[in-house]
mmCIF file of C-alpha atoms in Angstrom:
data_model
loop_
_atom_site.group_PDB
_atom_site.id
_atom_site.type_symbol
_atom_site.label_atom_id
_atom_site.label_comp_id
_atom_site.label_asym_id
_atom_site.label_seq_id
_atom_site.Cartn_x
_atom_site.Cartn_y
_atom_site.Cartn_z
ATOM 1 C CA PRO A 497 -2.631 -39.395 -6.153
ATOM 2 C CA ALA A 498 1.159 -39.475 -5.724
ATOM 3 C CA ARG A 499 1.882 -38.502 -9.325
ATOM 4 C CA PRO A 500 1.493 -34.681 -8.858
ATOM 5 C CA CYS A 501 3.826 -34.829 -5.852
ATOM 6 C CA ARG A 502 6.507 -36.512 -7.951
ATOM 7 C CA ALA A 503 5.967 -33.917 -10.681
ATOM 8 C CA ASN A 504 6.359 -31.052 -8.216
ATOM 9 C CA ALA A 505 9.469 -32.629 -6.731
ATOM 10 C CA SER A 506 10.952 -33.105 -10.198
ATOM 11 C CA MET A 507 10.192 -29.514 -11.198
ATOM 12 C CA ALA A 508 11.707 -28.209 -7.946
ATOM 13 C CA SER A 509 14.824 -30.301 -8.471
ATOM 14 C CA ASP A 510 15.227 -28.882 -11.984
ATOM 15 C CA ALA A 511 14.734 -25.342 -10.654
ATOM 16 C CA CYS A 512 17.200 -25.525 -7.757
ATOM 17 C CA MET A 513 20.514 -25.001 -9.526
ATOM 18 C CA PRO A 514 19.717 -21.660 -11.234
ATOM 19 C CA MET A 515 18.242 -20.327 -7.991
ATOM 20 C CA LEU A 516 21.238 -21.484 -5.961
ATOM 21 C CA ILE A 517 24.042 -20.376 -8.284
ATOM 22 C CA ILE A 518 22.589 -17.001 -9.272
ATOM 23 C CA ASN A 519 21.896 -15.959 -5.693
ATOM 24 C CA MET A 520 25.149 -17.245 -4.219
ATOM 25 C CA GLY A 521 26.941 -15.722 -7.213
ATOM 26 C CA GLY A 522 25.336 -12.375 -6.454
ATOM 27 C CA GLU A 523 26.605 -12.567 -2.882
ATOM 28 C CA MET A 524 30.074 -13.394 -4.223
ATOM 29 C CA ILE A 525 30.111 -10.236 -6.356
ATOM 30 C CA TYR A 526 29.052 -8.091 -3.374
ATOM 31 C CA ILE A 527 31.808 -9.517 -1.177
ATOM 32 C CA LEU A 528 34.536 -9.279 -3.803
ATOM 33 C CA GLU A 529 33.618 -5.682 -4.591
ATOM 34 C CA GLN A 530 33.743 -4.784 -0.894
ATOM 35 C CA ARG A 531 37.187 -6.307 -0.451
ATOM 36 C CA LEU A 532 38.586 -4.753 -3.617
ATOM 37 C CA ASN A 533 37.474 -1.361 -2.314
ATOM 38 C CA ALA A 534 38.752 -2.031 1.208
ATOM 39 C CA GLN A 535 42.178 -2.963 -0.115
ATOM 40 C CA SER A 536 42.326 0.163 -2.310
ATOM 41 C CA ILE A 537 42.728 -1.807 -5.525
ATOM 42 C CA PRO A 538 42.866 0.720 -8.408
ATOM 43 C CA SER A 539 39.429 1.399 -9.858
ATOM 44 C CA ASP A 540 40.248 0.187 -13.363
ATOM 45 C CA LYS A 541 41.665 -3.090 -12.068
ATOM 46 C CA ALA A 542 38.737 -3.649 -9.654
ATOM 47 C CA THR A 543 36.279 -3.007 -12.479
ATOM 48 C CA ARG A 544 38.115 -5.476 -14.689
ATOM 49 C CA VAL A 545 37.955 -8.149 -11.983
ATOM 50 C CA LEU A 546 34.210 -7.742 -11.472
ATOM 51 C CA HIS A 547 33.466 -7.596 -15.198
ATOM 52 C CA ASP A 548 35.535 -10.718 -15.856
ATOM 53 C CA VAL A 549 33.779 -12.704 -13.104
ATOM 54 C CA VAL A 550 30.315 -11.516 -14.184
ATOM 55 C CA ARG A 551 31.122 -12.222 -17.848
ATOM 56 C CA THR A 552 32.063 -15.801 -16.980
ATOM 57 C CA MET A 553 29.148 -16.341 -14.588
ATOM 58 C CA TYR A 554 26.561 -15.194 -17.147
ATOM 59 C CA SER A 555 28.169 -16.460 -20.327
ATOM 60 C CA PRO A 556 25.685 -18.148 -22.693
ATOM 61 C CA ARG A 557 27.430 -21.488 -22.267
ATOM 62 C CA PHE A 558 27.369 -21.370 -18.466
ATOM 63 C CA ILE A 559 23.771 -20.117 -18.272
ATOM 64 C CA GLY A 560 22.648 -22.735 -20.789
ATOM 65 C CA GLU A 561 24.211 -25.476 -18.687
ATOM 66 C CA LEU A 562 22.829 -23.998 -15.473
ATOM 67 C CA PHE A 563 19.213 -23.886 -16.681
ATOM 68 C CA ARG A 564 19.116 -27.359 -18.207
ATOM 69 C CA SER A 565 17.231 -30.145 -16.443
ATOM 70 C CA GLN A 566 19.507 -31.592 -13.753
ATOM 71 C CA GLU A 567 19.641 -32.788 -10.178
ATOM 72 C CA MET A 568 20.795 -30.456 -7.432
ATOM 73 C CA TYR A 569 24.558 -30.481 -6.828
ATOM 74 C CA SER A 570 26.189 -31.341 -3.533
ATOM 75 C CA VAL A 571 27.838 -28.633 -1.430
ATOM 76 C CA GLU A 572 31.262 -29.891 -2.560
ATOM 77 C CA ALA A 573 30.364 -29.769 -6.252
ATOM 78 C CA THR A 574 28.841 -26.299 -5.826
ATOM 79 C CA ARG A 575 32.036 -25.129 -4.156
ATOM 80 C CA GLN A 576 34.028 -26.302 -7.197
ATOM 81 C CA ILE A 577 31.828 -24.183 -9.475
ATOM 82 C CA PHE A 578 32.573 -21.068 -7.454
ATOM 83 C CA ASP A 579 36.267 -21.900 -7.226
ATOM 84 C CA ARG A 580 36.389 -21.675 -11.025
ATOM 85 C CA LEU A 581 34.202 -18.564 -11.210
ATOM 86 C CA ALA A 582 36.174 -16.674 -8.565
ATOM 87 C CA HIS A 583 39.431 -17.322 -10.426
ATOM 88 C CA SER A 584 38.121 -16.443 -13.893
ATOM 89 C CA SER A 585 39.788 -13.022 -13.667
ATOM 90 C CA ILE A 586 43.219 -11.667 -12.682
ATOM 91 C CA MET A 587 42.169 -12.032 -9.034
ATOM 92 C CA ARG A 588 43.613 -14.853 -6.942
ATOM 93 C CA LEU A 589 42.381 -16.267 -3.639
ATOM 94 C CA ASN A 590 44.269 -18.615 -1.359
ATOM 95 C CA LYS A 591 42.407 -21.580 0.139
ATOM 96 C CA ALA A 592 41.644 -19.850 3.447
ATOM 97 C CA SER A 593 40.213 -16.813 1.644
ATOM 98 C CA MET A 594 38.161 -19.004 -0.693
ATOM 99 C CA ASP A 595 36.831 -20.950 2.312
ATOM 100 C CA LYS A 596 35.708 -17.721 3.961
ATOM 101 C CA LEU A 597 34.213 -16.379 0.731
ATOM 102 C CA PHE A 598 32.166 -19.543 0.194
ATOM 103 C CA ASP A 599 30.965 -19.518 3.815
ATOM 104 C CA LEU A 600 29.798 -15.907 3.516
ATOM 105 C CA MET A 601 28.044 -16.597 0.217
ATOM 106 C CA THR A 602 26.351 -19.645 1.706
ATOM 107 C CA MET A 603 25.156 -17.912 4.872
ATOM 108 C CA GLY A 604 24.055 -14.835 2.914
ATOM 109 C CA PHE A 605 21.688 -16.746 0.669
ATOM 110 C CA LYS A 606 20.654 -19.099 3.481
ATOM 111 C CA TYR A 607 19.420 -16.111 5.486
ATOM 112 C CA GLN A 608 17.574 -14.662 2.484
ATOM 113 C CA MET A 609 15.962 -17.991 1.672
ATOM 114 C CA LEU A 610 14.751 -18.511 5.247
ATOM 115 C CA ALA A 611 13.573 -14.896 5.552
ATOM 116 C CA CYS A 612 11.283 -15.145 2.521
ATOM 117 C CA ARG A 613 7.688 -14.611 3.650
ATOM 118 C CA TYR A 614 6.418 -17.096 1.045
ATOM 119 C CA PRO A 615 8.251 -19.426 -1.384
ATOM 120 C CA GLN A 616 7.587 -17.336 -4.515
ATOM 121 C CA GLU A 617 9.552 -14.469 -2.957
ATOM 122 C CA LEU A 618 12.692 -16.426 -3.876
ATOM 123 C CA VAL A 619 12.183 -15.150 -7.432
ATOM 124 C CA LEU A 620 12.220 -11.557 -6.179
ATOM 125 C CA VAL A 621 15.438 -12.258 -4.251
ATOM 126 C CA THR A 622 16.983 -13.658 -7.432
ATOM 127 C CA LEU A 623 15.913 -10.623 -9.457
ATOM 128 C CA ASN A 624 17.319 -8.288 -6.806
ATOM 129 C CA HIS A 625 20.717 -9.965 -7.131
ATOM 130 C CA LEU A 626 20.592 -9.735 -10.918
ATOM 131 C CA HIS A 627 19.494 -6.098 -10.993
ATOM 132 C CA GLU A 628 22.184 -5.121 -8.480
ATOM 133 C CA ILE A 629 24.870 -6.872 -10.522
ATOM 134 C CA ARG A 630 23.559 -5.209 -13.677
ATOM 135 C CA LYS A 631 24.201 -1.801 -12.114
ATOM 136 C CA LYS A 632 27.842 -2.751 -11.520
ATOM 137 C CA VAL A 633 28.592 -3.616 -15.158
ATOM 138 C CA LEU A 634 26.819 -0.800 -16.996
ATOM 139 C CA ARG A 635 30.157 0.377 -18.415
ATOM 140 C CA SER A 636 30.189 -2.720 -20.606
ATOM 141 C CA GLU A 637 27.223 -3.108 -22.940
ATOM 142 C CA ALA A 638 28.242 -6.691 -23.740
ATOM 143 C CA VAL A 639 28.346 -7.771 -20.081
ATOM 144 C CA THR A 640 25.091 -5.917 -19.335
ATOM 145 C CA GLU A 641 23.386 -7.874 -22.115
ATOM 146 C CA LEU A 642 24.579 -11.138 -20.566
ATOM 147 C CA VAL A 643 22.898 -10.183 -17.277
ATOM 148 C CA ASP A 644 19.727 -9.187 -19.164
ATOM 149 C CA CYS A 645 19.679 -12.630 -20.788
ATOM 150 C CA ALA A 646 19.937 -14.222 -17.342
ATOM 151 C CA ILE A 647 17.007 -12.091 -16.138
ATOM 152 C CA ARG A 648 14.912 -13.302 -19.067
ATOM 153 C CA ALA A 649 15.934 -16.892 -18.334
ATOM 154 C CA VAL A 650 14.718 -16.507 -14.742
ATOM 155 C CA TYR A 651 11.318 -15.312 -15.956
ATOM 156 C CA ASP A 652 11.080 -18.179 -18.429
ATOM 157 C CA LYS A 653 12.056 -20.734 -15.780
ATOM 158 C CA TYR A 654 9.892 -19.621 -12.863
ATOM 159 C CA LEU A 655 6.930 -17.658 -14.244
ATOM 160 C CA ALA A 656 4.737 -20.716 -14.777
ATOM 161 C CA MET A 657 5.918 -22.638 -11.717
ATOM 162 C CA SER A 658 3.104 -23.736 -9.380
ATOM 163 C CA SER A 659 2.792 -22.845 -5.702
ATOM 164 C CA ALA A 660 3.488 -26.484 -4.819
ATOM 165 C CA GLY A 661 6.582 -26.394 -7.011
ATOM 166 C CA PHE A 662 7.899 -23.323 -5.194
ATOM 167 C CA ALA A 663 7.228 -24.932 -1.823
ATOM 168 C CA SER A 664 9.163 -28.022 -2.909
ATOM 169 C CA LEU A 665 11.956 -25.801 -4.256
ATOM 170 C CA LYS A 666 12.346 -24.046 -0.918
ATOM 171 C CA GLN A 667 12.331 -27.408 0.867
ATOM 172 C CA SER A 668 15.164 -28.592 -1.397
ATOM 173 C CA LEU A 669 17.166 -25.449 -0.661
ATOM 174 C CA CYS A 670 16.626 -25.983 3.068
ATOM 175 C CA GLY A 671 18.091 -29.449 2.648
ATOM 176 C CA PHE A 672 21.130 -28.032 0.851
ATOM 177 C CA PHE A 673 21.834 -25.513 3.618
ATOM 178 C CA GLY A 674 20.987 -27.858 6.491
ATOM 179 C CA GLY A 675 23.617 -27.875 9.223
ATOM 180 C CA LYS A 676 25.473 -24.833 7.839
ATOM 181 C CA LEU A 677 25.957 -22.606 10.914
ATOM 182 C CA VAL A 678 28.895 -20.326 10.143
ATOM 183 C CA LYS A 679 28.892 -17.163 12.232
ATOM 184 C CA VAL A 680 29.030 -13.908 10.243
ATOM 185 C CA SER A 681 30.010 -10.754 12.137
ATOM 186 C CA LEU A 682 27.641 -8.566 10.087
ATOM 187 C CA PHE A 683 24.712 -10.865 10.884
ATOM 188 C CA LEU A 684 25.613 -10.916 14.571
ATOM 189 C CA GLN A 685 25.774 -7.108 14.631
ATOM 190 C CA GLU A 686 22.368 -6.821 12.998
ATOM 191 C CA GLY A 687 20.798 -9.390 15.328
ATOM 192 C CA ILE A 688 19.828 -11.791 12.569
ATOM 193 C CA GLN A 689 22.113 -14.544 13.873
ATOM 194 C CA THR A 690 22.763 -15.928 17.355
ATOM 195 C CA ALA A 691 26.140 -16.779 18.876
ATOM 196 C CA ASP A 692 25.755 -20.443 17.880
ATOM 197 C CA GLY A 693 25.188 -19.544 14.209
ATOM 198 C CA THR A 694 21.406 -19.969 14.174
ATOM 199 C CA ILE A 695 19.538 -17.627 11.832
ATOM 200 C CA VAL A 696 16.938 -15.377 13.513
ATOM 201 C CA ILE A 697 13.783 -14.692 11.501
ATOM 202 C CA SER A 698 11.440 -11.884 12.550
ATOM 203 C CA PRO A 699 7.671 -12.495 12.275
ATOM 204 C CA SER A 700 7.073 -8.749 11.856
ATOM 205 C CA GLY A 701 6.755 -6.877 8.591
ATOM 206 C CA PRO A 702 4.487 -7.084 5.534
ATOM 207 C CA LEU A 703 2.296 -10.129 5.189
ATOM 208 C CA PRO A 704 2.474 -12.398 2.135
ATOM 209 C CA PRO A 705 0.083 -11.526 -0.707
ATOM 210 C CA SER A 706 -3.573 -12.514 -0.154
ATOM 211 C CA VAL A 707 -2.939 -13.249 3.543
ATOM 212 C CA ASP A 708 -5.190 -11.560 6.118
ATOM 213 C CA THR A 709 -3.784 -10.050 9.283
ATOM 214 C CA PRO A 710 -3.558 -12.820 11.930
ATOM 215 C CA GLY A 711 -5.816 -12.539 14.964
ATOM 216 C CA THR A 712 -9.315 -13.066 13.591
ATOM 217 C CA ILE A 713 -11.318 -16.312 13.904
ATOM 218 C CA THR A 714 -14.296 -16.555 11.568
ATOM 219 C CA TYR A 715 -17.094 -19.068 12.169
ATOM 220 C CA LEU A 716 -19.311 -20.308 9.343
ATOM 221 C CA ASP A 717 -22.730 -21.891 9.643
ATOM 222 C CA ALA A 718 -23.960 -24.964 7.758
ATOM 223 C CA SER A 719 -24.735 -22.891 4.672
ATOM 224 C CA GLY A 720 -21.255 -21.395 4.575
ATOM 225 C CA ALA A 721 -22.326 -17.942 5.724
ATOM 226 C CA VAL A 722 -20.365 -16.099 8.422
ATOM 227 C CA SER A 723 -22.069 -16.637 11.748
ATOM 228 C CA ALA A 724 -19.583 -15.021 14.149
ATOM 229 C CA CYS A 725 -16.094 -13.545 14.439
ATOM 230 C CA GLU A 726 -13.630 -13.367 17.309
ATOM 231 C CA SER A 727 -10.381 -11.437 17.568
ATOM 232 C CA PHE A 728 -7.261 -11.770 19.651
ATOM 233 C CA PRO A 729 -4.116 -9.621 19.741
ATOM 234 C CA TYR A 730 -1.319 -10.892 17.489
ATOM 235 C CA PRO A 731 2.085 -10.296 19.136
ATOM 236 C CA ALA A 732 4.083 -9.492 15.976
ATOM 237 C CA ASN A 733 4.008 -6.095 14.280
ATOM 238 C CA THR A 734 2.590 -7.094 10.916
ATOM 239 C CA LEU A 735 1.777 -4.804 7.999
ATOM 240 C CA PRO A 736 -0.726 -5.258 5.169
ATOM 241 C CA ALA A 737 0.560 -7.117 2.121
ATOM 242 C CA HIS A 738 2.023 -5.059 -0.694
ATOM 243 C CA SER A 739 0.186 -4.873 -3.979
ATOM 244 C CA PRO A 740 1.542 -7.227 -6.683
ATOM 245 C CA ALA A 741 2.999 -4.262 -8.574
ATOM 246 C CA ASP A 742 4.965 -3.156 -5.481
ATOM 247 C CA GLU A 743 6.314 -6.558 -4.478
ATOM 248 C CA LEU A 744 9.667 -6.358 -6.303
ATOM 249 C CA ALA A 745 10.287 -2.750 -5.265
ATOM 250 C CA SER A 746 9.522 -3.541 -1.613
ATOM 251 C CA CYS A 747 11.594 -6.746 -1.346
ATOM 252 C CA ARG A 748 14.906 -5.948 0.370
ATOM 253 C CA LEU A 749 16.273 -9.476 0.421
ATOM 254 C CA GLY A 750 19.088 -10.002 -2.064
ATOM 255 C CA LEU A 751 20.322 -6.407 -1.963
ATOM 256 C CA ASN A 752 23.920 -5.621 -1.035
ATOM 257 C CA LYS A 753 24.330 -5.774 2.754
ATOM 258 C CA TYR A 754 28.061 -5.089 2.454
ATOM 259 C CA ALA A 755 27.662 -1.736 0.688
ATOM 260 C CA THR A 756 27.139 0.156 3.966
ATOM 261 C CA HIS A 757 29.540 -1.978 6.011
ATOM 262 C CA ASP A 758 32.960 -1.134 4.598
ATOM 263 C CA LYS A 759 34.631 -2.969 7.446
ATOM 264 C CA GLY A 760 32.481 -6.045 7.003
ATOM 265 C CA GLU A 761 33.783 -9.549 7.109
ATOM 266 C CA SER A 762 35.057 -10.848 3.775
ATOM 267 C CA PRO A 763 38.035 -12.650 2.271
ATOM 268 C CA ASN A 764 41.377 -11.150 1.337
ATOM 269 C CA VAL A 765 42.122 -10.961 -2.370
ATOM 270 C CA ARG A 766 45.154 -10.030 -4.362
ATOM 271 C CA SER A 767 45.371 -8.941 -7.978
ATOM 272 C CA SER A 768 47.935 -9.797 -10.621
ATOM 273 C CA SER A 769 49.031 -8.501 -14.045
ATOM 274 C CA PRO A 770 16.305 -1.945 -18.988
ATOM 275 C CA PRO A 771 15.007 -4.345 -16.405
ATOM 276 C CA PRO A 772 11.763 -6.203 -17.092
ATOM 277 C CA PRO A 773 8.688 -5.602 -14.888
ATOM 278 C CA PRO A 774 8.095 -7.773 -11.809
ATOM 279 C CA PRO A 775 6.393 -11.132 -12.426
ATOM 280 C CA PRO A 776 2.701 -11.680 -11.650
ATOM 281 C CA ARG A 777 2.100 -12.785 -8.091
ATOM 282 C CA ALA A 778 1.227 -16.375 -7.301
ATOM 283 C CA VAL A 779 -0.222 -17.216 -3.907
ATOM 284 C CA SER A 780 1.482 -19.910 -1.864
#
């Protein structure tokens, strides 16, 4: 009886690193782009910085290593990965700026992970990050192809994953982010974080796929037929679930929160010399 549990745990462990690095990497690109714009870095130089970082982050060698079977890294080891990625271009960050960048990346994906209505939505968050990054590198066909390869790798990795595997994956990610309570001014302004750093999750919004609106109790008789129903008012403002075809288009998690907050919180930097269709829905 315990064997399937071990299998699910093993599959989740293998699936954690791509999910973690791709999503935190997407947040890193958003933040760096915002700061490059805020500091009026010339357009050609800012584009070069972003292309260089994306090229390194989605290089065949890095992606191949990322998607291989491996245990989840510690926070310290993950930080070292992003130290190298952030400095793979002409951009340079001092330690204080890198600390702030990593904190923002961490809290950004932590919020998205916790806000997922069901574990499989993590795949949609990952695809949102990848599609947004793809838009930023369209000037380079070679870099765009690297992102497309990463999108295909995500489908290959997660398409056949079971509901139990996704649940275990989310549990592993919760363990990684446990105790991380860095306050982010943008989150505080939007009311999705409290003054002590706790993430606030709203129960309102669309329901997960194949989930009925809460508030109905159905009674069955001995034969399994419905014998009675009772209803009670559900306090949250829920909406019907989206159709499977609309799930990716309707998921807002993983999009660029910094795009409309030009004065958002992010680190200081200095410079020196077609998408595939959404995956089939699995019910958690």
